[in-house]
Coordinates of C-alpha atoms in Angstrom, one line a residue:
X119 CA 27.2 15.9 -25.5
X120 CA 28.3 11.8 -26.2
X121 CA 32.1 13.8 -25.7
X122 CA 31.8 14.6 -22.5
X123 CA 31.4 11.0 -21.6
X124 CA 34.5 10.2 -22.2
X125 CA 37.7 11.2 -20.4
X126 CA 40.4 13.6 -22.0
X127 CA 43.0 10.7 -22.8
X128 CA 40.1 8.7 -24.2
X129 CA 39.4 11.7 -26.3
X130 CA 42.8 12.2 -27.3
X131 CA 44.0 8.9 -28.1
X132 CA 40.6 8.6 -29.9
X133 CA 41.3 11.4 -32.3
X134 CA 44.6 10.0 -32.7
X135 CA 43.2 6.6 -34.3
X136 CA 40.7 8.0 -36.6
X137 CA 41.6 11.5 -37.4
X138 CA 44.1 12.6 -40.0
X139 CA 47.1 13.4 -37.9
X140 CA 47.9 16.2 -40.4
X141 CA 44.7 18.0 -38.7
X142 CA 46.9 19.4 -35.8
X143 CA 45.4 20.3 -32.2
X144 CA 46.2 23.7 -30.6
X145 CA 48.9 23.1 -28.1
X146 CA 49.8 19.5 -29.0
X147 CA 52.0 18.9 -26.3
X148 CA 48.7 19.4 -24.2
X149 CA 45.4 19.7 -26.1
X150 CA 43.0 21.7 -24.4
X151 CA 39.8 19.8 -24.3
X152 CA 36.6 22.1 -25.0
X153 CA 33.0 21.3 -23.8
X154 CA 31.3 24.5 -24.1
X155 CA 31.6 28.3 -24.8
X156 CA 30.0 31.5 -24.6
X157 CA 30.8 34.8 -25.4
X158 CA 34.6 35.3 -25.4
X159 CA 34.9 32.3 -23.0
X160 CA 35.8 28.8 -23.3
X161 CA 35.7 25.9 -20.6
X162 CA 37.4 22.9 -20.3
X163 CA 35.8 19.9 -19.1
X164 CA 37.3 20.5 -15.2
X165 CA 34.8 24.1 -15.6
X166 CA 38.2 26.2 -16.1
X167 CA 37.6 29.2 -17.6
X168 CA 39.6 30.4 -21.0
X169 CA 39.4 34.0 -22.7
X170 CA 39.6 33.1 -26.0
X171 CA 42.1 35.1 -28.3
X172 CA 42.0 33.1 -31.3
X173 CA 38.4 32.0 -32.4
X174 CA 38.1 34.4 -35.1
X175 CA 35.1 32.2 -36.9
X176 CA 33.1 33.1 -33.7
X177 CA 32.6 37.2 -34.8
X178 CA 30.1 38.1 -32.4
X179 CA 31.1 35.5 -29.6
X180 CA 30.5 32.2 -29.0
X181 CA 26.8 30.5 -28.6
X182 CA 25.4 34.3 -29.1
X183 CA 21.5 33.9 -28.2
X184 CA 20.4 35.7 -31.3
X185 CA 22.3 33.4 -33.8
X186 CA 21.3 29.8 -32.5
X187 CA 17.6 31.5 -32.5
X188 CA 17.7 32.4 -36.0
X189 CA 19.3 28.9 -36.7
X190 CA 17.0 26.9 -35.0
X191 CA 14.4 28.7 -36.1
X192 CA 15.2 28.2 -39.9
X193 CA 15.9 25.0 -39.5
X194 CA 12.8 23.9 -37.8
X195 CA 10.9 25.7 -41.0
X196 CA 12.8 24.8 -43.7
X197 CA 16.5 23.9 -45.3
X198 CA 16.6 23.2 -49.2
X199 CA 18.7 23.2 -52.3
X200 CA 19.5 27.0 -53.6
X201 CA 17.9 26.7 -56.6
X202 CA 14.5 27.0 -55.0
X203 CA 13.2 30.4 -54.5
X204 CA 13.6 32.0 -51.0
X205 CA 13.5 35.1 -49.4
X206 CA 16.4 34.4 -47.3
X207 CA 19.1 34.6 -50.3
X208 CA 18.3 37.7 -51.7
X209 CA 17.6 39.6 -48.2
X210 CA 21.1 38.5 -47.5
X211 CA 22.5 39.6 -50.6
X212 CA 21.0 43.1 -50.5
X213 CA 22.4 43.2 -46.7
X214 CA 25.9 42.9 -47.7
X215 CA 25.6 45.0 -50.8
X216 CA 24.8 47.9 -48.4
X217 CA 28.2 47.8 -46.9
X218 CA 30.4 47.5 -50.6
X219 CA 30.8 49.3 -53.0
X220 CA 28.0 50.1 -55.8
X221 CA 30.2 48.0 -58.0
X222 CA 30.3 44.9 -56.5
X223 CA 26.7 43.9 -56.9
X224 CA 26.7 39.9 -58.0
X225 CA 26.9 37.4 -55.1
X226 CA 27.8 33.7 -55.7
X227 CA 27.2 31.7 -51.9
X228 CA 29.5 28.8 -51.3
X229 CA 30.3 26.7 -47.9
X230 CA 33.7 28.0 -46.7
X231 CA 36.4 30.8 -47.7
X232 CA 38.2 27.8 -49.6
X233 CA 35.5 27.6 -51.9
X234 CA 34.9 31.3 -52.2
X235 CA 38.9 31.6 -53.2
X236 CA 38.5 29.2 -55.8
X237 CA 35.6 30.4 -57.5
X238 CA 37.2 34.2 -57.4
X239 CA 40.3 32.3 -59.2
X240 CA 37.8 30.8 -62.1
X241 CA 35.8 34.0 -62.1
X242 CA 39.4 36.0 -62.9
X243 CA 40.5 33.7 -65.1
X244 CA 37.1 33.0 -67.2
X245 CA 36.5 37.1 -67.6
X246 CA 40.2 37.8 -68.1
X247 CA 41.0 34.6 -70.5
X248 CA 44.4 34.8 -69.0
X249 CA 46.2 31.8 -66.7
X250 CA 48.8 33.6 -64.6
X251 CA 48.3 35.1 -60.6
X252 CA 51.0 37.1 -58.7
X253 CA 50.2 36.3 -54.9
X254 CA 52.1 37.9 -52.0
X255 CA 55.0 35.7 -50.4
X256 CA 54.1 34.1 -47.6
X257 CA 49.9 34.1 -48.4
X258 CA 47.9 31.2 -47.8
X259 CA 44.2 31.5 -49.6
X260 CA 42.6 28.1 -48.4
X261 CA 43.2 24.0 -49.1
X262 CA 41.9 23.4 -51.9
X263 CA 44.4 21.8 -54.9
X264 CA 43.8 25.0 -56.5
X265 CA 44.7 27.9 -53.2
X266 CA 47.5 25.3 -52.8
X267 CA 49.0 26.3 -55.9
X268 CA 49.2 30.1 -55.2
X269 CA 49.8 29.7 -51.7
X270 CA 53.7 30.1 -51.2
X271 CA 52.9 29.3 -47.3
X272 CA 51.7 25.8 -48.4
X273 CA 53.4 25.1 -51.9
X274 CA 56.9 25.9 -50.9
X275 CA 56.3 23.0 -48.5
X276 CA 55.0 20.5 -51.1
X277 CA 55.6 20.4 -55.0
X278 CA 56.8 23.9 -55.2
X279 CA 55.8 26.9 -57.4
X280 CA 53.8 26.3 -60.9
X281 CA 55.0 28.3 -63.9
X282 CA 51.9 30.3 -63.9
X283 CA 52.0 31.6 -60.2
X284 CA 54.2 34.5 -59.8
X285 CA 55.4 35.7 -56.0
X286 CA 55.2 39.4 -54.8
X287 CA 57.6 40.7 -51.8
X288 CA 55.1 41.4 -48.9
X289 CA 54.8 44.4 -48.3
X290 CA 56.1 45.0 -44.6
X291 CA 56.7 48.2 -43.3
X292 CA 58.5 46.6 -40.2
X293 CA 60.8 44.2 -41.3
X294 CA 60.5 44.3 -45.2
X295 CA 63.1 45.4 -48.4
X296 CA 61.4 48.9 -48.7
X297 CA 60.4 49.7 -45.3
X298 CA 62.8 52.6 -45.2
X299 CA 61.1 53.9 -47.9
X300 CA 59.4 57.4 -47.9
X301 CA 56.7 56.1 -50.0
X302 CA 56.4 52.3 -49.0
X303 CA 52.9 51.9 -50.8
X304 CA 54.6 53.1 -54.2
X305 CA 57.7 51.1 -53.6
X306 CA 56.1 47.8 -52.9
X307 CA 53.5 48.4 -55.5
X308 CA 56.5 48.9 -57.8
X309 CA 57.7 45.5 -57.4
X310 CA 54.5 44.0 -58.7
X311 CA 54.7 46.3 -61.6
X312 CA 58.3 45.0 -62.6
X313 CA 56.4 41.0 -62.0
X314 CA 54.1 41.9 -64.3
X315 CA 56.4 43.2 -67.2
X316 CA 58.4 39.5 -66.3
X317 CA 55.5 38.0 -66.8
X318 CA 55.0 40.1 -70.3
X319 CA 58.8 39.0 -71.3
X320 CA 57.9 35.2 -70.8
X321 CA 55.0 35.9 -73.3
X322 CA 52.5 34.8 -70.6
X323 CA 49.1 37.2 -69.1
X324 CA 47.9 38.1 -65.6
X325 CA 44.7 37.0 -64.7
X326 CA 44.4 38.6 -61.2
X327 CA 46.8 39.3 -58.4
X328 CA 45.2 37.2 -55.5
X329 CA 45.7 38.7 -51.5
X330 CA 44.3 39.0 -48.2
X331 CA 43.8 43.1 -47.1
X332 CA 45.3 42.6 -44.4
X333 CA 47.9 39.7 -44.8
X334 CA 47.6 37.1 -42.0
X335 CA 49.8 34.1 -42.4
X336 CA 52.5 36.6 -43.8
X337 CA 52.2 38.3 -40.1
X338 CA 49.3 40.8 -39.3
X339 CA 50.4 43.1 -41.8
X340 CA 48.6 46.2 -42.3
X341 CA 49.2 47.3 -45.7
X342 CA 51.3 51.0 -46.9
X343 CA 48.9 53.4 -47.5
X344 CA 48.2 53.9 -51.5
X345 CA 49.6 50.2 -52.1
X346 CA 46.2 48.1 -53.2
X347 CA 45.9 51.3 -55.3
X348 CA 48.7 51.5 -57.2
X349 CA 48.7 47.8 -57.4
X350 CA 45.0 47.6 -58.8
X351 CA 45.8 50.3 -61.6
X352 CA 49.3 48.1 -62.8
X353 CA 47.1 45.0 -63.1
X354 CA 43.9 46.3 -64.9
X355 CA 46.4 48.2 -67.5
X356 CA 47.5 44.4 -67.7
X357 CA 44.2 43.4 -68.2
X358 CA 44.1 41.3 -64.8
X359 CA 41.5 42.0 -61.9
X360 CA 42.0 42.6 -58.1
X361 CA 40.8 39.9 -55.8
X362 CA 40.9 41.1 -51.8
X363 CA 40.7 38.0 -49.7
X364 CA 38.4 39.2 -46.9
X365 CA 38.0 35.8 -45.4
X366 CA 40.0 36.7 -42.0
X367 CA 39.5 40.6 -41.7
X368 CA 35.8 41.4 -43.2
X369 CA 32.8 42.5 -41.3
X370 CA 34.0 44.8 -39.1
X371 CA 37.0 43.4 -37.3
X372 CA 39.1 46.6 -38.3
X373 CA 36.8 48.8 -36.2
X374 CA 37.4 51.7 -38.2
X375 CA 35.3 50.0 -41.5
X376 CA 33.3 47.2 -42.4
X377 CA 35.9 45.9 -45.0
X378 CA 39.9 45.9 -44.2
X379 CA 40.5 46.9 -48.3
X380 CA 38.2 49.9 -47.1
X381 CA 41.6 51.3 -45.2
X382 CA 43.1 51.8 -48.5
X383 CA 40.9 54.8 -49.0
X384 CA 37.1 55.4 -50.1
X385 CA 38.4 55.4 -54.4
X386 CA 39.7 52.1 -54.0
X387 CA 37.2 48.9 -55.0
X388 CA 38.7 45.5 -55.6
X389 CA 37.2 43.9 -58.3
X390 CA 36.4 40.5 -56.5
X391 CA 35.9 40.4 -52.8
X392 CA 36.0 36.8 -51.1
X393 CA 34.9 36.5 -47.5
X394 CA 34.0 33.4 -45.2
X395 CA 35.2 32.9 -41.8
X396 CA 32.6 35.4 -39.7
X397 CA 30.1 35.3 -42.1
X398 CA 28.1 32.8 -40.0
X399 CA 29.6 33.2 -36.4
X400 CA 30.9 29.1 -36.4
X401 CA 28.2 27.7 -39.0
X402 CA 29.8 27.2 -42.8
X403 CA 28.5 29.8 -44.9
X404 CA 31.4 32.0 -47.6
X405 CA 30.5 34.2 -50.2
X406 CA 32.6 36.2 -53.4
X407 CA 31.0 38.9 -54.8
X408 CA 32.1 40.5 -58.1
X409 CA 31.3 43.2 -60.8
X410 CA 28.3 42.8 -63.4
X411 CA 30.8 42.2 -65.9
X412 CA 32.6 39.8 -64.4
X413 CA 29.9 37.5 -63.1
X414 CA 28.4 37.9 -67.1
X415 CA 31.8 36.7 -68.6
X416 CA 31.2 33.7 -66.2
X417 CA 27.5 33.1 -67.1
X418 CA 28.6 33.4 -71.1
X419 CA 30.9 30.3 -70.6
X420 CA 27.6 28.3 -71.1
X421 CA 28.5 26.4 -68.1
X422 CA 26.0 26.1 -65.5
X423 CA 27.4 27.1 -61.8
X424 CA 25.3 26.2 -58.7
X425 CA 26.2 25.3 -54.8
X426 CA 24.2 22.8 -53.6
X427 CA 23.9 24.2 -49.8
X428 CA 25.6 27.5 -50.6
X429 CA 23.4 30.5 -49.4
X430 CA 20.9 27.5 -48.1
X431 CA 18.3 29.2 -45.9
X432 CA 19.4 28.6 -43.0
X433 CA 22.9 29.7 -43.7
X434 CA 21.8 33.2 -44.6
X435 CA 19.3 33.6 -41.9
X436 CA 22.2 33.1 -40.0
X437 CA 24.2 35.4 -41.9
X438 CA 21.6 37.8 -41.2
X439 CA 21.6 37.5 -37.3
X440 CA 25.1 38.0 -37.1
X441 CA 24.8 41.8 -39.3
X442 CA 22.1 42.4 -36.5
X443 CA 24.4 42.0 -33.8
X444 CA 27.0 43.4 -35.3
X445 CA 24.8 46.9 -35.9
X446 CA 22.7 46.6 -32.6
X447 CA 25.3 46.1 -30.1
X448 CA 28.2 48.4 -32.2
X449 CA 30.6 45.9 -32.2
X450 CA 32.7 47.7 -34.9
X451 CA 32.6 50.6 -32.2
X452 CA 33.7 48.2 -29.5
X453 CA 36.5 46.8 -32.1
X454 CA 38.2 50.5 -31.7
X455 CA 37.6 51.3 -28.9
X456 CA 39.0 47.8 -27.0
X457 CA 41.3 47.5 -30.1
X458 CA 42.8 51.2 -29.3
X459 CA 43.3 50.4 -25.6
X460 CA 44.9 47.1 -26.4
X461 CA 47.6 48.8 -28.8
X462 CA 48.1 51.4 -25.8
X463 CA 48.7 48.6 -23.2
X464 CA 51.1 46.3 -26.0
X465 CA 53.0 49.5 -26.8
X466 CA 53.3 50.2 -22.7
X467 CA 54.0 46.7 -22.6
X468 CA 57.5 47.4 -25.4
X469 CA 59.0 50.1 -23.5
X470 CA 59.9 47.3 -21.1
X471 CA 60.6 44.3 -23.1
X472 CA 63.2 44.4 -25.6
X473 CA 62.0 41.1 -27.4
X474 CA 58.4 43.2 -28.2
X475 CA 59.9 44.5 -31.7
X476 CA 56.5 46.1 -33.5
X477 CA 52.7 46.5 -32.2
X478 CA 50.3 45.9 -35.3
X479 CA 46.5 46.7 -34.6
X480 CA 43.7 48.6 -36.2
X481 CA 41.6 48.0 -33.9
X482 CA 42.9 33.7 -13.0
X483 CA 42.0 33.1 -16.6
X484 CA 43.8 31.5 -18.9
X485 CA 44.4 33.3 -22.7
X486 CA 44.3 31.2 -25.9
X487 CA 46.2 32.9 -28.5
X488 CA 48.3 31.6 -31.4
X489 CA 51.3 32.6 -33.0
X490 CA 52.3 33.3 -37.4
X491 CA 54.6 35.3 -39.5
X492 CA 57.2 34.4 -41.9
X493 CA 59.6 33.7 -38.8
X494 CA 56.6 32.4 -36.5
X495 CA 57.5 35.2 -34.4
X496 CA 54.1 37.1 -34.2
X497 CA 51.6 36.7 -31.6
X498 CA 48.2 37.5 -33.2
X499 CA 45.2 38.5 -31.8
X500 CA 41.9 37.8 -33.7
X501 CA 39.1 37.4 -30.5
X502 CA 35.4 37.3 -31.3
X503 CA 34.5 40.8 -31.6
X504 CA 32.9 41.3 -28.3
X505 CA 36.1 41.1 -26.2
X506 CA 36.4 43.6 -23.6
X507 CA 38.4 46.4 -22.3
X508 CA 38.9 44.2 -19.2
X509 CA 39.6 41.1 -21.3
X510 CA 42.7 43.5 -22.9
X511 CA 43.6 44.5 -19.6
X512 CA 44.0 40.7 -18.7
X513 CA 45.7 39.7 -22.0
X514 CA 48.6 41.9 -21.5
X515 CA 49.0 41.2 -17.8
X516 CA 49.4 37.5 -19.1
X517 CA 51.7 38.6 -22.0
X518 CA 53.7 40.6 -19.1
X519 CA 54.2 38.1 -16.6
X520 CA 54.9 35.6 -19.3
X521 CA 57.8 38.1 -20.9
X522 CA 59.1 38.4 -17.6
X523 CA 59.3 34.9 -16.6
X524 CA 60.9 34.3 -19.7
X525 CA 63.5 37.1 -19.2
X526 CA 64.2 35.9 -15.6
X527 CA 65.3 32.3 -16.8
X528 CA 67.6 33.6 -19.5

């Protein structure tokens, strides 16, 4: 609470002498200053009121009773290294295996999706023994040294691509090469196919091709039906494995299924699956799980692995609270149903605004939202999952008047 103590320019010209300023505030040119949140709401330190478009971390709303019980509650008990035995780890585990795949059955816990990316890139590379990733243009995996390196959104900005990272078009349907294409899955999948026999020619091997289910740096893309697919079967027969970044879009937030890959159709099963963000509704918990094989290549390497506070037990009895409140108050059902009647509205919305060019969802306030794309030109949506019909309803009357205002003065 020692924050609220001090006024917002103390605050602010406080973070500017002892933070990084390469750790950027939302809205720079006036930093809102946060003192508390609950539910979909955020509130200043003058009590006004925010709906919060943007806190994606925060799955099943901000402060939610049932997850700073479970915390406290651990944490009053107990919080030790993983490599004691607890209950809390395996419970966990088994929870999350319910909603994959039979495949995926070997969880490694880490502290953020950053981590979890890098250990699906060691866990590709140690079970495949080959070096090379093909990424999708425009992806961004996390900060470390490593996600840097097959980030194009990041490394394109720094030292540039590595010999061993190999770009993929994205695959956009709305504004991308093959988006006049009957088949756009098997025409973007395609052009990973001719990367990998490139790849061949330069006498180099895949190792994995890395990306996100549903792109969101690149712009809220929602991937061509039969794409991860056809893409999965070109890079096993190259003797690389799938990795589906689930960091952003896991547990739920499609509506439709627990796991965004899941909307490529019930045959398809990555091969690694990363998540992180939601796991623990604003506390740092991240998780990859993989195949028996793959996690046994990476025990055989006779190097130990182990995550101090990864899948600590106060992480996963976290973990644990949030799949309760995601199952007992049907947030997934609330995700499609709110996220249905928020596509209605935006695509209401682009009959009269001509700058409104595509509407991409599966699923006196003040709105926090954020904007991304290749071109910056998307305005995405990732609220905490319990965001209402009303909330929608007041979103687009913002985005509306807004649009208008902006039309008006040009």
């Amino acid at each position: 609470m020692a924050s609220i103590l001090l006024s917002k320019d103390n605050t602010l010209a406080m973070r500017r002498r002892f933070i990084g300023q390469s750790c950027r505030l939302f809205y720079s040119d006036d930093p809102v200053k946060i003192v508390r949140a609950r539910g979909q709401y955020l509130f200043d330190e003058n009590g006004q009121r925010y709906l919060d478009c943007i806190s994606n971390v925060h799955h099943v709303g901000h402060c939610h009773p049932s997850v700073t019980k479970a915390a406290s509650e651990q944490m009053d008990l107990l919080n030790t290294n993983t490599r004691f035995l607890h209950d809390n780890l395996v419970l966990y585990a088994d929870r999350l295996a319910a909603t994959l795949p039979d495949r995926l059955s070997v969880f490694y816990f880490v502290n953020s999706g950053s981590e979890a990316n890098d250990l699906a890139l060691r866990l590709a590379q140690q079970y495949t023994q080959h070096e090379d990733v093909i990424v999708l243009d425009h992806a961004y995996h996390g900060h470390l040294k490593s996600l840097i390196d097959i980030s194009p959104y990041k490394f394109r900005k720094l030292s540039g691509q590595k010999e061993w990272v190999h770009v993929a078009p994205l695959p956009d349907t709305y504004r991308g090469v093959h988006k006049d294409m009957p088949d756009p899955g098997q025409a973007y999948a395609d052009t990973v196919k001719d990367l990998i026999e490139e790849v061949h020619l330069k006498g180099r091997k895949i190792s994995s091709f890395f990306a996100e289910s549903m792109p969101s740096v690149g712009g809220q893309l929602v991937l061509p039906e039969g794409y991860s697919s056809k893409v999965a079967e070109y890079v096993r027969a190259a003797g690389g494995v799938f990795v589906a970044d689930e960091v952003q879009t896991g547990f739920g937030r499609t509506g439709s299924h627990f796991w965004a890959f899941q909307l490529q159709g019930a045959d398809f099963c990555p091969d690694i699956v990363t998540m992180g963000k939601p796991m623990g509704n604003g506390h740092p918990v991240a998780c990859v799980v993989t195949t028996a094989e793959i996690a046994g290549a990476f025990t055989d390497n006779g190097v130990e692995y182990f995550n101090t506070f990864g899948g600590n037990p106060v992480s996963c009895a976290i973990g644990l609270a949030v799949l309760d409140v995601i199952e007992k108050e049907d947030l997934r059902g609330n995700a499609t149903r709110v996220g249905t009647h928020l596509k209605h509205l935006l695509s209401t919305l682009k009959t009269r605004h001509q700058i409104i060019g595509d509407v991409r969802l599966k699923l006196e306030d003040r709105i926090c939202v954020s904007t991304d794309g290749p071109w910056d030109s998307v305005v995405k949506f990732k609220p905490p999952m319990c965001f209402s019909m009303e909330d929608a309803e007041l979103v687009v009357q913002c985005i509306d008047r807004i649009l208008t205002d902006m039309e008006a003065s040009h």
